[in-house]
């Protein structure tokens, strides 16, 4: 478990899953979060829990 600031600065090996309990407002923050899983050519999975109010953040017009 880590904050967004800590997640950008640490290199934890063999992370296979990232669980997002809340959704950040900025797309690049989300990208950095989910990019922690499956690094260096390995597979990884990101699971994000959304509320109805979060759905709009993931829609493309």
N, CA, C and O atoms as a printed pandas DataFrame, in Angstrom:
     atom_number atom_name residue_name chain_id  residue_number  x_coord  y_coord  z_coord
0              1         N          UNK        A               1    0.846   -1.154    0.000
1              2        CA          UNK        A               1    0.000    0.000    0.000
2              3         C          UNK        A               1    0.901    1.228    0.000
3              4         O          UNK        A               1    1.885    1.298    0.736
4              5         N          UNK        A               2    0.543    2.196   -0.841
5              6        CA          UNK        A               2    1.369    3.400   -0.932
6              7         C          UNK        A               2    0.541    4.580   -1.420
7              8         O          UNK        A               2   -0.488    4.408   -2.075
8              9         N          UNK        A               3    1.002    5.772   -1.093
9             10        CA          UNK        A               3    0.393    6.980   -1.641
10            11         C          UNK        A               3    0.897    7.159   -3.066
11            12         O          UNK        A               3    1.831    6.479   -3.489
12            13         N          UNK        A               4    0.279    8.071   -3.804
13            14        CA          UNK        A               4    0.725    8.328   -5.173
14            15         C          UNK        A               4    2.162    8.839   -5.204
15            16         O          UNK        A               4    2.927    8.468   -6.094
16            17         N          UNK        A               5    2.538    9.682   -4.249
17            18        CA          UNK        A               5    3.901   10.213   -4.208
18            19         C          UNK        A               5    4.895    9.087   -3.958
19            20         O          UNK        A               5    5.924    9.011   -4.630
20            21         N          UNK        A               6    4.605    8.228   -3.016
21            22        CA          UNK        A               6    5.507    7.110   -2.712
22            23         C          UNK        A               6    5.576    6.129   -3.875
23            24         O          UNK        A               6    6.643    5.592   -4.171
24            25         N          UNK        A               7    4.459    5.895   -4.529
25            26        CA          UNK        A               7    4.426    4.931   -5.628
26            27         C          UNK        A               7    5.302    5.365   -6.795
27            28         O          UNK        A               7    5.828    4.518   -7.517
28            29         N          UNK        A               8    5.465    6.649   -6.988
29            30        CA          UNK        A               8    6.306    7.145   -8.082
30            31         C          UNK        A               8    7.784    6.976   -7.777
31            32         O          UNK        A               8    8.602    6.883   -8.693
32            33         N          UNK        A               9    8.131    6.935   -6.503
33            34        CA          UNK        A               9    9.538    6.933   -6.153
34            35         C          UNK        A               9   10.109    5.601   -5.713
35            36         O          UNK        A               9   11.302    5.511   -5.420
36            37         N          UNK        A              10    9.282    4.558   -5.659
37            38        CA          UNK        A              10    9.785    3.273   -5.190
38            39         C          UNK        A              10    9.812    2.263   -6.332
39            40         O          UNK        A              10    9.042    2.365   -7.287
40            41         N          UNK        A              11   10.689    1.310   -6.220
41            42        CA          UNK        A              11   10.776    0.244   -7.219
42            43         C          UNK        A              11   10.654   -1.087   -6.487
43            44         O          UNK        A              11   11.643   -1.629   -5.992
44            45         N          UNK        A              12    9.449   -1.600   -6.424
45            46        CA          UNK        A              12    9.185   -2.873   -5.766
46            47         C          UNK        A              12    9.110   -3.935   -6.852
47            48         O          UNK        A              12    8.304   -3.833   -7.777
48            49         N          UNK        A              13    9.932   -4.930   -6.739
49            50        CA          UNK        A              13    9.975   -5.982   -7.756
50            51         C          UNK        A              13    8.814   -6.960   -7.584
51            52         O          UNK        A              13    8.280   -7.143   -6.490
52            53         N          UNK        A              14    8.449   -7.572   -8.691
53            54        CA          UNK        A              14    7.451   -8.645   -8.716
54            55         C          UNK        A              14    6.065   -8.217   -8.258
55            56         O          UNK        A              14    5.343   -9.017   -7.661
56            57         N          UNK        A              15    5.678   -6.978   -8.523
57            58        CA          UNK        A              15    4.311   -6.545   -8.245
58            59         C          UNK        A              15    3.445   -7.068   -9.385
59            60         O          UNK        A              15    3.656   -6.712  -10.544
60            61         N          UNK        A              16    2.478   -7.904   -9.056
61            62        CA          UNK        A              16    1.624   -8.487  -10.091
62            63         C          UNK        A              16    0.249   -7.836  -10.161
63            64         O          UNK        A              16   -0.418   -7.911  -11.193
64            65         N          UNK        A              17   -0.181   -7.198   -9.075
65            66        CA          UNK        A              17   -1.508   -6.592   -9.033
66            67         C          UNK        A              17   -1.454   -5.216   -8.374
67            68         O          UNK        A              17   -0.705   -4.985   -7.424
68            69         N          UNK        A              18   -2.270   -4.315   -8.906
69            70        CA          UNK        A              18   -2.481   -3.010   -8.299
70            71         C          UNK        A              18   -3.979   -2.871   -8.093
71            72         O          UNK        A              18   -4.760   -3.078   -9.022
72            73         N          UNK        A              19   -4.380   -2.522   -6.882
73            74        CA          UNK        A              19   -5.785   -2.304   -6.554
74            75         C          UNK        A              19   -5.989   -0.820   -6.275
75            76         O          UNK        A              19   -5.333   -0.249   -5.404
76            77         N          UNK        A              20   -6.895   -0.202   -7.015
77            78        CA          UNK        A              20   -7.229    1.206   -6.823
78            79         C          UNK        A              20   -8.543    1.294   -6.071
79            80         O          UNK        A              20   -9.591    0.878   -6.565
80            81         N          UNK        A              21   -8.468    1.840   -4.868
81            82        CA          UNK        A              21   -9.678    2.014   -4.068
82            83         C          UNK        A              21  -10.368    3.324   -4.420
83            84         O          UNK        A              21  -11.593    3.422   -4.349
84            85         N          UNK        A              22   -9.598    4.315   -4.793
85            86        CA          UNK        A              22  -10.161    5.576   -5.253
86            87         C          UNK        A              22   -9.487    5.956   -6.564
87            88         O          UNK        A              22   -8.396    5.480   -6.877
88            89         N          UNK        A              23  -10.143    6.808   -7.315
89            90        CA          UNK        A              23   -9.653    7.170   -8.637
90            91         C          UNK        A              23   -9.058    8.576   -8.581
91            92         O          UNK        A              23   -9.717    9.505   -8.113
92            93         N          UNK        A              24   -7.825    8.743   -9.052
93            94        CA          UNK        A              24   -7.245   10.089   -9.058
94            95         C          UNK        A              24   -7.915   10.971  -10.110
95            96         O          UNK        A              24   -8.519   10.473  -11.060
96            97         N          UNK        A              25   -7.802   12.274   -9.929
97            98        CA          UNK        A              25   -8.406   13.213  -10.876
98            99         C          UNK        A              25   -7.598   13.358  -12.156
99           100         O          UNK        A              25   -8.145   13.734  -13.193
100          101         N          UNK        A              26   -6.311   13.067  -12.098
101          102        CA          UNK        A              26   -5.449   13.246  -13.270
102          103         C          UNK        A              26   -5.127   11.900  -13.915
103          104         O          UNK        A              26   -4.802   10.929  -13.232
104          105         N          UNK        A              27   -5.223   11.862  -15.238
105          106        CA          UNK        A              27   -4.977   10.618  -15.973
106          107         C          UNK        A              27   -3.543   10.130  -15.807
107          108         O          UNK        A              27   -3.312    8.924  -15.722
108          109         N          UNK        A              28   -2.570   11.050  -15.758
109          110        CA          UNK        A              28   -1.183   10.598  -15.639
110          111         C          UNK        A              28   -0.910    9.962  -14.281
111          112         O          UNK        A              28   -0.072    9.066  -14.176
112          113         N          UNK        A              29   -1.606   10.412  -13.244
113          114        CA          UNK        A              29   -1.467    9.785  -11.924
114          115         C          UNK        A              29   -2.008    8.364  -11.971
115          116         O          UNK        A              29   -1.406    7.446  -11.414
116          117         N          UNK        A              30   -3.139    8.184  -12.634
117          118        CA          UNK        A              30   -3.719    6.847  -12.780
118          119         C          UNK        A              30   -2.774    5.935  -13.562
119          120         O          UNK        A              30   -2.582    4.774  -13.201
120          121         N          UNK        A              31   -2.191    6.464  -14.627
121          122        CA          UNK        A              31   -1.258    5.687  -15.442
122          123         C          UNK        A              31   -0.055    5.240  -14.621
123          124         O          UNK        A              31    0.389    4.097  -14.739
124          125         N          UNK        A              32    0.471    6.128  -13.797
125          126        CA          UNK        A              32    1.604    5.757  -12.941
126          127         C          UNK        A              32    1.206    4.679  -11.939
127          128         O          UNK        A              32    1.981    3.765  -11.661
128          129         N          UNK        A              33    0.004    4.791  -11.404
129          130        CA          UNK        A              33   -0.462    3.781  -10.441
130          131         C          UNK        A              33   -0.516    2.400  -11.073
131          132         O          UNK        A              33    0.074    1.448  -10.561
132          133         N          UNK        A              34   -1.225    2.298  -12.182
133          134        CA          UNK        A              34   -1.417    0.970  -12.762
134          135         C          UNK        A              34   -0.145    0.442  -13.407
135          136         O          UNK        A              34    0.000   -0.762  -13.614
136          137         N          UNK        A              35    0.777    1.348  -13.722
137          138        CA          UNK        A              35    2.043    0.941  -14.311
138          139         C          UNK        A              35    2.985    0.261  -13.333
139          140         O          UNK        A              35    4.046   -0.217  -13.735
140          141         N          UNK        A              36    2.627    0.208  -12.076
141          142        CA          UNK        A              36    3.451   -0.467  -11.068
142          143         C          UNK        A              36    3.364   -1.978  -11.199
143          144         O          UNK        A              36    4.259   -2.689  -10.744
144          145         N          UNK        A              37    2.310   -2.475  -11.809
145          146        CA          UNK        A              37    2.142   -3.929  -11.970
146          147         C          UNK        A              37    2.696   -4.358  -13.319
147          148         O          UNK        A              37    2.508   -3.671  -14.323
148          149         N          UNK        A              38    3.368   -5.476  -13.338
149          150        CA          UNK        A              38    3.839   -6.053  -14.590
150          151         C          UNK        A              38    4.960   -5.288  -15.251
151          152         O          UNK        A              38    4.964   -5.139  -16.473
152          153         N          UNK        A              39    5.883   -4.813  -14.500
153          154        CA          UNK        A              39    7.002   -4.065  -15.067
154          155         C          UNK        A              39    8.044   -5.002  -15.666
155          156         O          UNK        A              39    8.056   -6.201  -15.384
156          157         N          UNK        A              40    8.901   -4.448  -16.482
157          158        CA          UNK        A              40   10.019   -5.157  -17.100
158          159         C          UNK        A              40    9.562   -6.361  -17.926
159          160         O          UNK        A              40   10.151   -7.440  -17.852
160          161         N          UNK        A              41    8.505   -6.156  -18.710
161          162        CA          UNK        A              41    8.027   -7.193  -19.605
162          163         C          UNK        A              41    7.169   -8.266  -18.966
163          164         O          UNK        A              41    6.750   -9.206  -19.642
164          165         N          UNK        A              42    6.903   -8.143  -17.690
165          166        CA          UNK        A              42    6.067   -9.133  -17.000
166          167         C          UNK        A              42    4.604   -8.722  -17.075
167          168         O          UNK        A              42    4.278   -7.548  -17.252
168          169         N          UNK        A              43    3.733   -9.710  -16.938
169          170        CA          UNK        A              43    2.305   -9.419  -16.941
170          171         C          UNK        A              43    1.882   -8.874  -15.594
171          172         O          UNK        A              43    2.453   -9.222  -14.561
172          173         N          UNK        A              44    0.883   -8.021  -15.615
173          174        CA          UNK        A              44    0.328   -7.468  -14.396
174          175         C          UNK        A              44   -1.141   -7.159  -14.593
175          176         O          UNK        A              44   -1.639   -7.143  -15.718
176          177         N          UNK        A              45   -1.820   -6.917  -13.507
177          178        CA          UNK        A              45   -3.244   -6.637  -13.572
178          179         C          UNK        A              45   -3.572   -5.492  -12.628
179          180         O          UNK        A              45   -3.093   -5.448  -11.495
180          181         N          UNK        A              46   -4.400   -4.559  -13.111
181          182        CA          UNK        A              46   -4.868   -3.448  -12.286
182          183         C          UNK        A              46   -6.371   -3.575  -12.118
183          184         O          UNK        A              46   -7.102   -3.754  -13.092
184          185         N          UNK        A              47   -6.820   -3.482  -10.896
185          186        CA          UNK        A              47   -8.242   -3.571  -10.577
186          187         C          UNK        A              47   -8.640   -2.258   -9.927
187          188         O          UNK        A              47   -8.043   -1.841   -8.934
188          189         N          UNK        A              48   -9.654   -1.606  -10.493
189          190        CA          UNK        A              48  -10.080   -0.304  -10.001
190          191         C          UNK        A              48  -11.529   -0.377   -9.564
191          192         O          UNK        A              48  -12.398   -0.801  -10.326
192          193         N          UNK        A              49  -11.783    0.038   -8.335
193          194        CA          UNK        A              49  -13.135    0.094   -7.801
194          195         C          UNK        A              49  -13.703    1.476   -8.089
195          196         O          UNK        A              49  -13.117    2.490   -7.711
196          197         N          UNK        A              50  -14.849    1.508   -8.762
197          198        CA          UNK        A              50  -15.463    2.775   -9.144
198          199         C          UNK        A              50  -16.811    2.961   -8.475
199          200         O          UNK        A              50  -17.551    2.004   -8.250
200          201         N          UNK        A              51  -17.113    4.210   -8.162
201          202        CA          UNK        A              51  -18.466    4.595   -7.784
202          203         C          UNK        A              51  -19.125    5.146   -9.040
203          204         O          UNK        A              51  -18.443    5.435  -10.024
204          205         N          UNK        A              52  -20.430    5.291   -9.013
205          206        CA          UNK        A              52  -21.116    5.834  -10.186
206          207         C          UNK        A              52  -20.545    7.187  -10.594
207          208         O          UNK        A              52  -20.430    7.484  -11.783
208          209         N          UNK        A              53  -20.190    7.997   -9.618
209          210        CA          UNK        A              53  -19.661    9.330   -9.924
210          211         C          UNK        A              53  -18.287    9.274  -10.591
211          212         O          UNK        A              53  -17.864   10.259  -11.197
212          213         N          UNK        A              54  -17.591    8.160  -10.494
213          214        CA          UNK        A              54  -16.270    8.010  -11.109
214          215         C          UNK        A              54  -16.333    7.604  -12.574
215          216         O          UNK        A              54  -15.349    7.772  -13.294
216          217         N          UNK        A              55  -17.434    7.087  -13.024
217          218        CA          UNK        A              55  -17.536    6.552  -14.381
218          219         C          UNK        A              55  -17.222    7.596  -15.441
219          220         O          UNK        A              55  -16.615    7.277  -16.463
220          221         N          UNK        A              56  -17.623    8.829  -15.213
221          222        CA          UNK        A              56  -17.400    9.882  -16.204
222          223         C          UNK        A              56  -15.910   10.109  -16.450
223          224         O          UNK        A              56  -15.522   10.494  -17.553
224          225         N          UNK        A              57  -15.079    9.879  -15.450
225          226        CA          UNK        A              57  -13.636   10.074  -15.598
226          227         C          UNK        A              57  -13.029    9.079  -16.585
227          228         O          UNK        A              57  -11.949    9.323  -17.124
228          229         N          UNK        A              58  -13.709    7.973  -16.822
229          230        CA          UNK        A              58  -13.176    6.921  -17.680
230          231         C          UNK        A              58  -13.818    6.888  -19.060
231          232         O          UNK        A              58  -13.483    6.026  -19.872
232          233         N          UNK        A              59  -14.709    7.784  -19.332
233          234        CA          UNK        A              59  -15.375    7.807  -20.625
234          235         C          UNK        A              59  -14.617    8.682  -21.603
235          236         O          UNK        A              59  -14.087    9.734  -21.244
236          237         N          UNK        A              60  -14.577    8.231  -22.835
237          238        CA          UNK        A              60  -14.012    9.051  -23.908
238          239         C          UNK        A              60  -15.163    9.556  -24.755
239          240         O          UNK        A              60  -16.075    8.803  -25.098
240          241         N          UNK        A              61  -15.115   10.817  -25.084
241          242        CA          UNK        A              61  -16.185   11.393  -25.919
242          243         C          UNK        A              61  -15.888   11.209  -27.382
243          244         O          UNK        A              61  -16.675   11.630  -28.229
